[in-house]
JSON list of C-alpha atoms in Angstrom, two decimals:
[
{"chain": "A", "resi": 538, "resn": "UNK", "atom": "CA", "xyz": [5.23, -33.20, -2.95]},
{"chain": "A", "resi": 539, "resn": "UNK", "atom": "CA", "xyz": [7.02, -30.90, -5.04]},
{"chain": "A", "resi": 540, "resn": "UNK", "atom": "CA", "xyz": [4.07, -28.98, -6.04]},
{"chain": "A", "resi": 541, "resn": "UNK", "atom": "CA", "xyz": [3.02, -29.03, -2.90]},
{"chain": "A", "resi": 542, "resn": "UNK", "atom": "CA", "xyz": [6.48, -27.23, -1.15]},
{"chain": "A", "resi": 543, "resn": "UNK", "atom": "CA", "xyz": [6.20, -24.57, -4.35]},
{"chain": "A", "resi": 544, "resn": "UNK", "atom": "CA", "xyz": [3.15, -23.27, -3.88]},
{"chain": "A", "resi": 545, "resn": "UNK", "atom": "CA", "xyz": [4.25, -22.78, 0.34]},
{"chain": "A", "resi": 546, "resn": "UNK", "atom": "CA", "xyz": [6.94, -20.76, -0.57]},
{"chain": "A", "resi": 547, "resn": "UNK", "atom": "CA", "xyz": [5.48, -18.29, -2.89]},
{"chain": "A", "resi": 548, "resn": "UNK", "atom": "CA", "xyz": [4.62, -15.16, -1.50]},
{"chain": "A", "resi": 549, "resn": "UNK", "atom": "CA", "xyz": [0.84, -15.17, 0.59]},
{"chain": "A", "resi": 550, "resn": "UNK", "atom": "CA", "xyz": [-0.15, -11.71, -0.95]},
{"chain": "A", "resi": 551, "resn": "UNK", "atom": "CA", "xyz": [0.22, -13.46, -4.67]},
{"chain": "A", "resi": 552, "resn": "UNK", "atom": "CA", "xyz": [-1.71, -16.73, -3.71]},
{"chain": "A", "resi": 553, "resn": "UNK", "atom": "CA", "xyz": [-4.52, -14.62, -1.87]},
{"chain": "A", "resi": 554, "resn": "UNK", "atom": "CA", "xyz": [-4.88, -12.51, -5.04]},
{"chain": "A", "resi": 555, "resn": "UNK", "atom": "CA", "xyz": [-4.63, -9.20, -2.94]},
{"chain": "A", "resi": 556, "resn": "UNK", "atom": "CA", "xyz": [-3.11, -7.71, -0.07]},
{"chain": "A", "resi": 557, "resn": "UNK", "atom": "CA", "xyz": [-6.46, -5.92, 1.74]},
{"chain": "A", "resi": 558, "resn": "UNK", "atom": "CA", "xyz": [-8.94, -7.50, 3.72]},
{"chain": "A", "resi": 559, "resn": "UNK", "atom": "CA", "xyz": [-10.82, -10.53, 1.73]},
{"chain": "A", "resi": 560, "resn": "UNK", "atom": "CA", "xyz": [-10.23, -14.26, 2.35]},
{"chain": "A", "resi": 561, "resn": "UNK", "atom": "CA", "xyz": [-9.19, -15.55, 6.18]},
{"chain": "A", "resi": 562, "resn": "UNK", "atom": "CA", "xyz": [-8.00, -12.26, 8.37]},
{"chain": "A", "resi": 563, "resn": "UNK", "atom": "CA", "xyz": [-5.15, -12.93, 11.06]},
{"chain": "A", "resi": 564, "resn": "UNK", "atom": "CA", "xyz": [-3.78, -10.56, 13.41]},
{"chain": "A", "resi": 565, "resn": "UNK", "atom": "CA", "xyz": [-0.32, -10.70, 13.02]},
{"chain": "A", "resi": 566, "resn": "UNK", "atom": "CA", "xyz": [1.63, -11.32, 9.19]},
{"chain": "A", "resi": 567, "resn": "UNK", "atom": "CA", "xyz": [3.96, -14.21, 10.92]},
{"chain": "A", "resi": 568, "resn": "UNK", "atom": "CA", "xyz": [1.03, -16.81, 11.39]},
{"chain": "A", "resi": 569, "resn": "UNK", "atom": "CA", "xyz": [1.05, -16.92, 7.56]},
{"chain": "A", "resi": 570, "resn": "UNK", "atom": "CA", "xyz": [4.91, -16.29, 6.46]},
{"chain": "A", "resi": 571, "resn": "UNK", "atom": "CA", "xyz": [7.72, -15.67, 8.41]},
{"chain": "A", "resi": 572, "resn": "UNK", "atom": "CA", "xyz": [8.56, -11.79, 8.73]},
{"chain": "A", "resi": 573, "resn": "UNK", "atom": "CA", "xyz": [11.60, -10.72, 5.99]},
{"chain": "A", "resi": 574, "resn": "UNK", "atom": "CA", "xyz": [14.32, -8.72, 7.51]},
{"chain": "A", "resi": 575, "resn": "UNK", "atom": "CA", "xyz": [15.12, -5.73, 5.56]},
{"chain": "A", "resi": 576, "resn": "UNK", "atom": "CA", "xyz": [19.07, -6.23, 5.50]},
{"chain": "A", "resi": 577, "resn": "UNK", "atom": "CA", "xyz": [18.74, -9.09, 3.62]},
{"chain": "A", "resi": 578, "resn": "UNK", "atom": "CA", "xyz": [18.68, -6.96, 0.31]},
{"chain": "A", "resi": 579, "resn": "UNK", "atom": "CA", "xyz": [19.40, -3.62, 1.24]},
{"chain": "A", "resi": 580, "resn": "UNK", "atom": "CA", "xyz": [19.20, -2.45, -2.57]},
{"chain": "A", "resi": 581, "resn": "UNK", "atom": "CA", "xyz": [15.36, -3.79, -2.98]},
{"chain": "A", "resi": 582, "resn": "UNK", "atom": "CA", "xyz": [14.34, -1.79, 0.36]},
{"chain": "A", "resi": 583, "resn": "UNK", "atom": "CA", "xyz": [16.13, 1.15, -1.20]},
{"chain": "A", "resi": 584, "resn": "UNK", "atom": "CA", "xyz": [19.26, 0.77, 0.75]},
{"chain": "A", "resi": 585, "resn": "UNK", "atom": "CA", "xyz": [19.58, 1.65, 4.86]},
{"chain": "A", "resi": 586, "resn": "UNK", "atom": "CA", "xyz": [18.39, 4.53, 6.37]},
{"chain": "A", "resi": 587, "resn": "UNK", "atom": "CA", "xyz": [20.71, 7.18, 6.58]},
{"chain": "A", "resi": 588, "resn": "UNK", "atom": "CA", "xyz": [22.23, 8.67, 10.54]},
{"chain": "A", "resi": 589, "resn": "UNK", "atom": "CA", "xyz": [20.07, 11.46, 9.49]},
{"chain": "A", "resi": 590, "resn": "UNK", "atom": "CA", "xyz": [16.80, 9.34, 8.90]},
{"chain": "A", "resi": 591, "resn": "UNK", "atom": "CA", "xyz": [17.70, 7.58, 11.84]},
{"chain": "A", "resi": 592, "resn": "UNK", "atom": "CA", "xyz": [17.91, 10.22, 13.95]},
{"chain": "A", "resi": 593, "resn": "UNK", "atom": "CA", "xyz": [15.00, 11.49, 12.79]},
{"chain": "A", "resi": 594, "resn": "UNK", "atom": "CA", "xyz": [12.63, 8.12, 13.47]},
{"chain": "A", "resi": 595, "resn": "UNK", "atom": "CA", "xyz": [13.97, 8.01, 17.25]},
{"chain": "A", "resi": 596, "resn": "UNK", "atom": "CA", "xyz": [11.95, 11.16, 17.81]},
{"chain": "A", "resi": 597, "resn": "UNK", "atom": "CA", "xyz": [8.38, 10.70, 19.57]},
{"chain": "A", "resi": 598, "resn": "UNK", "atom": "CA", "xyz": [5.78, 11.56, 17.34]},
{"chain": "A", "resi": 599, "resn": "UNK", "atom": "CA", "xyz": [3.69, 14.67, 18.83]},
{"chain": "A", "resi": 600, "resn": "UNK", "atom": "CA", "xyz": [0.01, 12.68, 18.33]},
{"chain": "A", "resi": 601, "resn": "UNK", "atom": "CA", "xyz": [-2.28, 13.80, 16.70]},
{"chain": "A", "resi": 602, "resn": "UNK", "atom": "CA", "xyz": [-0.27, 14.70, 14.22]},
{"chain": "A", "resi": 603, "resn": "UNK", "atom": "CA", "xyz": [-1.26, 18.16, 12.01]},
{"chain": "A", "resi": 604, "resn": "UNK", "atom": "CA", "xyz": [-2.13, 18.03, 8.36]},
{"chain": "A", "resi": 605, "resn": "UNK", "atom": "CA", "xyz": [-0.52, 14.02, 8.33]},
{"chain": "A", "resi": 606, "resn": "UNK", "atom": "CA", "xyz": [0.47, 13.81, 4.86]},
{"chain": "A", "resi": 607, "resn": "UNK", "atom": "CA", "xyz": [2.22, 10.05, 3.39]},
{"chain": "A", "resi": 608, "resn": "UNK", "atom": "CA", "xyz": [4.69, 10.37, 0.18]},
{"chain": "A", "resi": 609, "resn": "UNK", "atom": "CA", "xyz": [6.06, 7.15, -1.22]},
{"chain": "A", "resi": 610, "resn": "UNK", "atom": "CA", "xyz": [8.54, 7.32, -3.69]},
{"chain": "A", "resi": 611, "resn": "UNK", "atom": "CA", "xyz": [8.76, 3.92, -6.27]},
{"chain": "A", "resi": 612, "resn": "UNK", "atom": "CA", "xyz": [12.23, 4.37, -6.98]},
{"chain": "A", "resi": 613, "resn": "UNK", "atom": "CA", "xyz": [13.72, 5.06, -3.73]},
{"chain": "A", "resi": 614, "resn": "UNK", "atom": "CA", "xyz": [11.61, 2.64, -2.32]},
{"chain": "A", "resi": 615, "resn": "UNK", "atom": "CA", "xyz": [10.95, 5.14, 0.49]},
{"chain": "A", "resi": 616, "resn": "UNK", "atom": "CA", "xyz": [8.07, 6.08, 2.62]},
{"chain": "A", "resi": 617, "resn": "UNK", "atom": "CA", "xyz": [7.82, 9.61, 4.04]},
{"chain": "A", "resi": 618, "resn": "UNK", "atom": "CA", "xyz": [5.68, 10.99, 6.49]},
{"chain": "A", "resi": 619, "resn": "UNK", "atom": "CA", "xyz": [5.06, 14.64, 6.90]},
{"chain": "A", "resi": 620, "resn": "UNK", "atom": "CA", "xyz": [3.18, 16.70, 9.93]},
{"chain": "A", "resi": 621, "resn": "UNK", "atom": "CA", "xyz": [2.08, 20.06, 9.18]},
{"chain": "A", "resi": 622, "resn": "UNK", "atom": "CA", "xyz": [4.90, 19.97, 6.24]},
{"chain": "A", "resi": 623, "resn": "UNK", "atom": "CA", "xyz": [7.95, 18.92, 7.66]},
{"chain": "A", "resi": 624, "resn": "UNK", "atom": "CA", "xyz": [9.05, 15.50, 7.89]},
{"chain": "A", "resi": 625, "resn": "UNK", "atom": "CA", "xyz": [8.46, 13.64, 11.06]},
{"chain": "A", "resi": 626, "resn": "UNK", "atom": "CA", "xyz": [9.47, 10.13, 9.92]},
{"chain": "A", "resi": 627, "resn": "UNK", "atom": "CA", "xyz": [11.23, 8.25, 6.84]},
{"chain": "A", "resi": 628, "resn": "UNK", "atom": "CA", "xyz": [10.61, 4.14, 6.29]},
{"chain": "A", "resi": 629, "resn": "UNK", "atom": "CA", "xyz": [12.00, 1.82, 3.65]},
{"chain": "A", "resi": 630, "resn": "UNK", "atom": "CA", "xyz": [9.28, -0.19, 1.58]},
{"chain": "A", "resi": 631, "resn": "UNK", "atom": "CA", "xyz": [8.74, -2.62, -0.97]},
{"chain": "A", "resi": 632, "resn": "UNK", "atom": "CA", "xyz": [6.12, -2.40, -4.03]},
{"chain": "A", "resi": 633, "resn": "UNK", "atom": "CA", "xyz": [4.15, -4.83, -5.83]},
{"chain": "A", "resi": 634, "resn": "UNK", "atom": "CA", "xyz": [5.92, -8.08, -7.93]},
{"chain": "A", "resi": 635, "resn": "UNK", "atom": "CA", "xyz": [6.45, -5.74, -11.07]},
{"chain": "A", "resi": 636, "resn": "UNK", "atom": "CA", "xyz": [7.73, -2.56, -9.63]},
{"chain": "A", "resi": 637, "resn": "UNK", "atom": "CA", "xyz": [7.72, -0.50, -12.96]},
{"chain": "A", "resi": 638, "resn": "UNK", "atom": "CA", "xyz": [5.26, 1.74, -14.02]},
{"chain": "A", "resi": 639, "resn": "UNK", "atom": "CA", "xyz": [1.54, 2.83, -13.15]},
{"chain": "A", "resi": 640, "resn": "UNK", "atom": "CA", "xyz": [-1.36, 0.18, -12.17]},
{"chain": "A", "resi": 641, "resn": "UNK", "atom": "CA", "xyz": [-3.70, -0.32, -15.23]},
{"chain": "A", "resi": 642, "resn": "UNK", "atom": "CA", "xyz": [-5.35, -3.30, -14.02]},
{"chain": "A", "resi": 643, "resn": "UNK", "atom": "CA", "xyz": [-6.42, -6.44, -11.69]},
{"chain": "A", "resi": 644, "resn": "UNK", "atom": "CA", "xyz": [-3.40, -8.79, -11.48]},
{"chain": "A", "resi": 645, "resn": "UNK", "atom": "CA", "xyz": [-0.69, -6.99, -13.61]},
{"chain": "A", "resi": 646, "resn": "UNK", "atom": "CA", "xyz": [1.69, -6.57, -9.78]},
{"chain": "A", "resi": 647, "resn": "UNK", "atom": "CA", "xyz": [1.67, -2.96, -10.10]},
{"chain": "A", "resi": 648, "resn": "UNK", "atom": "CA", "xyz": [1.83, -0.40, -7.24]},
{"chain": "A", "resi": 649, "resn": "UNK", "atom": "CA", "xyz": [-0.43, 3.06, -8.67]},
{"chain": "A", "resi": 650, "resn": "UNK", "atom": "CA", "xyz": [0.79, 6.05, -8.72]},
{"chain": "A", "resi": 651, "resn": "UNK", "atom": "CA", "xyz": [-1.07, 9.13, -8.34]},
{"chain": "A", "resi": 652, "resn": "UNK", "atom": "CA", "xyz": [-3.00, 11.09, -5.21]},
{"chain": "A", "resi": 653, "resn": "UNK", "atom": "CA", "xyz": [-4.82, 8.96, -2.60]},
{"chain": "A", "resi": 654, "resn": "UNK", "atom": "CA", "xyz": [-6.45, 8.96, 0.79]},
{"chain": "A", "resi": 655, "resn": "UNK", "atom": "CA", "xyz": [-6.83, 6.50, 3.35]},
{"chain": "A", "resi": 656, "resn": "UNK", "atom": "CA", "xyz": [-10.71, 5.24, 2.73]},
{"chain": "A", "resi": 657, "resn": "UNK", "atom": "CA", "xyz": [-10.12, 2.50, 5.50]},
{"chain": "A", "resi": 658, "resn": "UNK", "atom": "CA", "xyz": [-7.91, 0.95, 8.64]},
{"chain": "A", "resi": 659, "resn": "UNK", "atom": "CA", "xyz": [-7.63, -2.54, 9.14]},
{"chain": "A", "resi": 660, "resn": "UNK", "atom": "CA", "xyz": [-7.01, -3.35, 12.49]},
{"chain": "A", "resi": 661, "resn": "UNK", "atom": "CA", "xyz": [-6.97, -7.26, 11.76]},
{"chain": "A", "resi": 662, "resn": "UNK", "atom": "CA", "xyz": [-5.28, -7.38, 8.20]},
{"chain": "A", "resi": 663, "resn": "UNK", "atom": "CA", "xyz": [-3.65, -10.51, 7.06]},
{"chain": "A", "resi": 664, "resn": "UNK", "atom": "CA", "xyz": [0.06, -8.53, 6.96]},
{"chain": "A", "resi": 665, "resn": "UNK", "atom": "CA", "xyz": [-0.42, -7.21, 10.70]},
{"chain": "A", "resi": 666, "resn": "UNK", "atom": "CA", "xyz": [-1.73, -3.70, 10.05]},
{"chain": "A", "resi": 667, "resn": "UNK", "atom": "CA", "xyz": [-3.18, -1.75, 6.91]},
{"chain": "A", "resi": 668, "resn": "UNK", "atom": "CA", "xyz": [-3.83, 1.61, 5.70]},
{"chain": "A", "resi": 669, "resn": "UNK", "atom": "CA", "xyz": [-6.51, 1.44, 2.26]},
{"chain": "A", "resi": 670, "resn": "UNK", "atom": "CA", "xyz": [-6.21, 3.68, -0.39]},
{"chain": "A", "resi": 671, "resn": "UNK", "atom": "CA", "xyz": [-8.65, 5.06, -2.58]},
{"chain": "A", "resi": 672, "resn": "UNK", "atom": "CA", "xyz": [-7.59, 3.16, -5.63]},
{"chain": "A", "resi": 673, "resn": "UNK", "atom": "CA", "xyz": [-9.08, 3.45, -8.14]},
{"chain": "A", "resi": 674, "resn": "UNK", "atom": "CA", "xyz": [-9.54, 6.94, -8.09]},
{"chain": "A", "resi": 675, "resn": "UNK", "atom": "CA", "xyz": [-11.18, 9.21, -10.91]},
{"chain": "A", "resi": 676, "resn": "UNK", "atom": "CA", "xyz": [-8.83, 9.32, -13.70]},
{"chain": "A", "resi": 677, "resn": "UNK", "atom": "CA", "xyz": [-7.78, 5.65, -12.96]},
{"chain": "A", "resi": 678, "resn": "UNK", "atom": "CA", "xyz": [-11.96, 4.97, -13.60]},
{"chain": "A", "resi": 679, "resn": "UNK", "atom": "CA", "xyz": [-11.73, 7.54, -16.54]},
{"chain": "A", "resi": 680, "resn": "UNK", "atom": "CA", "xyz": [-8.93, 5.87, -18.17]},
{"chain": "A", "resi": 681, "resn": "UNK", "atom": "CA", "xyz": [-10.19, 2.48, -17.51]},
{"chain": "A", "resi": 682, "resn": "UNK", "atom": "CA", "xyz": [-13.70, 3.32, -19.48]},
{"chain": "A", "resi": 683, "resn": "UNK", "atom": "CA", "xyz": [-11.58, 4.98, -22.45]},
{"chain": "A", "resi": 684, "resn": "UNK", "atom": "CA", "xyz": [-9.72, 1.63, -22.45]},
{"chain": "A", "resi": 685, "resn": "UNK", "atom": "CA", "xyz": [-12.66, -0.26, -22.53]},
{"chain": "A", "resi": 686, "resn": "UNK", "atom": "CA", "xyz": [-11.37, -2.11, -19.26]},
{"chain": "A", "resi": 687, "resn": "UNK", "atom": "CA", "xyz": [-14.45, -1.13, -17.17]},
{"chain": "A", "resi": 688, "resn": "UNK", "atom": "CA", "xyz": [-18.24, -0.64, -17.52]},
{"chain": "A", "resi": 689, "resn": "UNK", "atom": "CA", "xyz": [-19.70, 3.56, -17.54]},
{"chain": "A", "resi": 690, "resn": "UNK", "atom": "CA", "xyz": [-21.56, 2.04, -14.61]},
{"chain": "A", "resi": 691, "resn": "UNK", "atom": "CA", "xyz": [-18.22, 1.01, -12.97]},
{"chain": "A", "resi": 692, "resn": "UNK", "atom": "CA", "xyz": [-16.93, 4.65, -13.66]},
{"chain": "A", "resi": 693, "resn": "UNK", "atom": "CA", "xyz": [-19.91, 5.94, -12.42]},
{"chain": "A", "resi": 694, "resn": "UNK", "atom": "CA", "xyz": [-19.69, 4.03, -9.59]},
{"chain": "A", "resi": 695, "resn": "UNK", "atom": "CA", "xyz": [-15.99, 4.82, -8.51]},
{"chain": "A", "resi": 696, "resn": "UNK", "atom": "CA", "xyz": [-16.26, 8.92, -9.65]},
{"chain": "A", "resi": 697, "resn": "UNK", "atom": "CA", "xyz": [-18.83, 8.79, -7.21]},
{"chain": "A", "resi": 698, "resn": "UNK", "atom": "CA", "xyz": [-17.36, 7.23, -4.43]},
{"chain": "A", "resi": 699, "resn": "UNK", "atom": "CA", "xyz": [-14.67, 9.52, -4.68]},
{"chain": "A", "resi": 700, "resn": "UNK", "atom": "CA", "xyz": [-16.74, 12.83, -4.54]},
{"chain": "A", "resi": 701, "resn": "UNK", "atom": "CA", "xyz": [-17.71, 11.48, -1.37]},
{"chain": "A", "resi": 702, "resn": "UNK", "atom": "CA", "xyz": [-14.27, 10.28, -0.31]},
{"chain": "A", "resi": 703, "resn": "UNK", "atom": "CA", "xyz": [-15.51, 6.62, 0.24]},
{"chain": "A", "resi": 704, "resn": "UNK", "atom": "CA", "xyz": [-13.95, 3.14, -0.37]},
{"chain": "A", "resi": 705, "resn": "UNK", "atom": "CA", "xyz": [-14.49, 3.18, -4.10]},
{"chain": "A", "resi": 706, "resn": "UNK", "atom": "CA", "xyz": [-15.44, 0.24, -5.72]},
{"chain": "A", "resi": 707, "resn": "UNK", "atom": "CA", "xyz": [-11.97, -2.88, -5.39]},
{"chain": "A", "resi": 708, "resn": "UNK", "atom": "CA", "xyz": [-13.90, -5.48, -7.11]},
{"chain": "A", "resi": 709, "resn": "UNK", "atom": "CA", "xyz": [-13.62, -4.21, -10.93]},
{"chain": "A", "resi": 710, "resn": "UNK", "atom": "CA", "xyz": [-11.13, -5.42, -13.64]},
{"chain": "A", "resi": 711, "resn": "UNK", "atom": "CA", "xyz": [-8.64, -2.24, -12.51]},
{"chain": "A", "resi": 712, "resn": "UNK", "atom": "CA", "xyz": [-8.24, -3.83, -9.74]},
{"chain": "A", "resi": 713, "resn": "UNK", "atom": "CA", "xyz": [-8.27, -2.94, -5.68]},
{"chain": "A", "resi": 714, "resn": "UNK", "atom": "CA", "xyz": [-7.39, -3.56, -2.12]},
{"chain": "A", "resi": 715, "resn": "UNK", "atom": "CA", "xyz": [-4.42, -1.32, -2.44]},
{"chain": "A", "resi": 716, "resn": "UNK", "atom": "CA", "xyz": [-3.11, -1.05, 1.41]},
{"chain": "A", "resi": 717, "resn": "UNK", "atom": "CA", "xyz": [0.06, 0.27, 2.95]},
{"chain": "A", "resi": 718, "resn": "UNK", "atom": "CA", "xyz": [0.72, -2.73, 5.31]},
{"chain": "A", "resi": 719, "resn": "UNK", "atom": "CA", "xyz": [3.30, -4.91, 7.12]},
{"chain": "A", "resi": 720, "resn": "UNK", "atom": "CA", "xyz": [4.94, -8.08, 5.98]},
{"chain": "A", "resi": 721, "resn": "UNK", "atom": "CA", "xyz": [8.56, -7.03, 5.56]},
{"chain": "A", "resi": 722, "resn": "UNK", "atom": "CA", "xyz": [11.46, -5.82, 2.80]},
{"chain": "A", "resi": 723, "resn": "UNK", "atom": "CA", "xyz": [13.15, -8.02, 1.49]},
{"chain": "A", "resi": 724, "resn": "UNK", "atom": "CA", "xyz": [11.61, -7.82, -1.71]},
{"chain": "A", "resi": 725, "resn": "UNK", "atom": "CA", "xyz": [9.36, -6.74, -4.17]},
{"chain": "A", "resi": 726, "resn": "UNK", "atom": "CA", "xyz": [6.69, -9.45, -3.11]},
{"chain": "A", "resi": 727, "resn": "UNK", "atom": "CA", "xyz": [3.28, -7.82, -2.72]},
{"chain": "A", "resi": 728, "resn": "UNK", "atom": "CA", "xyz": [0.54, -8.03, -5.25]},
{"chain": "A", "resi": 729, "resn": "UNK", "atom": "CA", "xyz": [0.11, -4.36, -5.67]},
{"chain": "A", "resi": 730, "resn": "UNK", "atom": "CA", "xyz": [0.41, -2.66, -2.09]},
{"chain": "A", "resi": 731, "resn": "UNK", "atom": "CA", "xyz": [3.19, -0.46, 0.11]},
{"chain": "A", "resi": 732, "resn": "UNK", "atom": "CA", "xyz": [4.62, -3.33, 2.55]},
{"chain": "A", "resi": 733, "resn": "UNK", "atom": "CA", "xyz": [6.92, -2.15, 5.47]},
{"chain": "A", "resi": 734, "resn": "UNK", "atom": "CA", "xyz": [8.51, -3.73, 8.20]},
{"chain": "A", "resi": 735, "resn": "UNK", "atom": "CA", "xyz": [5.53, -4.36, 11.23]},
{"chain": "A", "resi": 736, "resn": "UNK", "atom": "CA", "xyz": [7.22, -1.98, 13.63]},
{"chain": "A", "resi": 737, "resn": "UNK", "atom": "CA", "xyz": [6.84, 0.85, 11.10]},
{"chain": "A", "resi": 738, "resn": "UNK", "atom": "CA", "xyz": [3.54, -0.18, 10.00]},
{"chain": "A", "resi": 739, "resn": "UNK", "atom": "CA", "xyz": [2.70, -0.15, 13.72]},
{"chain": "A", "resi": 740, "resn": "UNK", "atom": "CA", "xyz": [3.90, 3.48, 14.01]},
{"chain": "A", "resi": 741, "resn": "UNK", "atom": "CA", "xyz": [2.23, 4.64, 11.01]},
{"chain": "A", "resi": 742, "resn": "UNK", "atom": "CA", "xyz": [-1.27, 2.92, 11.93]},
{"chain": "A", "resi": 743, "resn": "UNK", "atom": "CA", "xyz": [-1.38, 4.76, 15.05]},
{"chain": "A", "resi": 744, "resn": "UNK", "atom": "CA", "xyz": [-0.29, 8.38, 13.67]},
{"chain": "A", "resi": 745, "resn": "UNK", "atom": "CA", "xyz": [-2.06, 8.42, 10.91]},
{"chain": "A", "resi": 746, "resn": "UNK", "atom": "CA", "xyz": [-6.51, 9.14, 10.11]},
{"chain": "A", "resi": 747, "resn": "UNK", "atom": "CA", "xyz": [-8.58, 8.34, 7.72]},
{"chain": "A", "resi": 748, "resn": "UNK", "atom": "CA", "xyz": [-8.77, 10.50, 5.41]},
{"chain": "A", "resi": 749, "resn": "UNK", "atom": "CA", "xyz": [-5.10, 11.25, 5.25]},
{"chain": "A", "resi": 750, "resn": "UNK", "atom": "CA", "xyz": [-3.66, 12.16, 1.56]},
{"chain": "A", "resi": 751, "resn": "UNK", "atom": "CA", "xyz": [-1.15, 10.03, 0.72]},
{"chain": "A", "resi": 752, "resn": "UNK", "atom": "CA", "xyz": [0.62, 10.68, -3.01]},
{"chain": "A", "resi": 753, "resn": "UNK", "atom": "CA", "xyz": [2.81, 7.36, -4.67]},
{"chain": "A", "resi": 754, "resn": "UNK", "atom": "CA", "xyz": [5.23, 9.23, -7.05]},
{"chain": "A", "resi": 755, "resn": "UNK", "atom": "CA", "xyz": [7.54, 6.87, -9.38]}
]
């Protein structure tokens, strides 16, 4: 029984091995773990939003939105949204299980760092919503080859993908299904991905294409 109430309470993104779109899909995060609230650890989520930021999120988006561009910043644990370069809309997040540093491979709870675009939406993800990155991109394939990590096939495979700015390859020992997605902040709990709260997730899904860059700085 004890074994049994453990494995429950850990987090669904680290029993499912990923946060994207394999295994059983559900519409809404809550049918598989109750929804965190963000004041619960204000320091994790990067602390509240200031009257500024606040003030800023009550105004309407003006859809579509021009040159839609996504910065995250690791540290700050803060997710910015930019229209035609100004900023239209600031969110707190939450990263992967082991916050620090750049994703090298499959499993080590690392959120990448680098430039990205959105290669898919998931309307049906298992944390509500989801935005999928282009991880691995390029260099991550180059330095996984050097590092003996992947296969020149696998490089191949993702450097090509990326020319064409496709899904590249998830399913290789660098690991994949990297998604901006709901869930909740109360911690670092994800396997990997850019969790928000599911009304900002919401917001974001609808504003922003595919194709949209999106940069993770530390």
């Amino acid at each position: 029984m004890k074994k049994l109430l453990l494995l429950v309470s850990m987090p669904v993104c680290a029993l499912l091995g990923s946060c994207g779109v394999r295994g059983v899909e559900l519409p809404h995060a809550s049918a598989l773990m109750p929804v965190p609230n963000a004041a619960q650890s204000p320091a994790v989520a990067g602390g509240p939003l200031s009257p500024e930021e606040v003030a800023l999120n009550a105004r309407p988006l003006k859809l579509p939105l021009a040159e839609p561009k996504i910065v995250v910043r690791k540290t700050a644990r803060r997710l910015t949204l930019y229209a035609g370069g100004q900023i239209v809309r600031v969110y707190p997040v939450v990263l992967g299980f082991e916050p620090v540093g750049d994703k090298e491979k499959q499993g080590d709870g690392r959120t990448p760092e680098g430039t990205f675009y959105v290669c898919m939406k998931n309307a049906q993800s298992k944390f509500y919503l989801s935005l999928g990155l282009s991880y691995p991109d390029t260099e991550d394939a180059e330095r996984g080859l050097r590092d003996g990590i992947i296969t020149r096939k696998q490089r191949d495979q993702i450097a090509r993908a990326i020319a064409r700015k496709e899904k590249p390859p998830w399913y290789t020992p660098l690991g994949g299904e990297i998604f901006i997605h709901g869930g909740g902040t109360a911690s670092d709990w994800t396997a990997g991905c850019v969790a928000l709260e599911n009304e900002n997730i919401k917001e974001l899904f609808d504003a922003v294409p595919s194709g949209a860059t999106v940069v993770i700085e530390h």
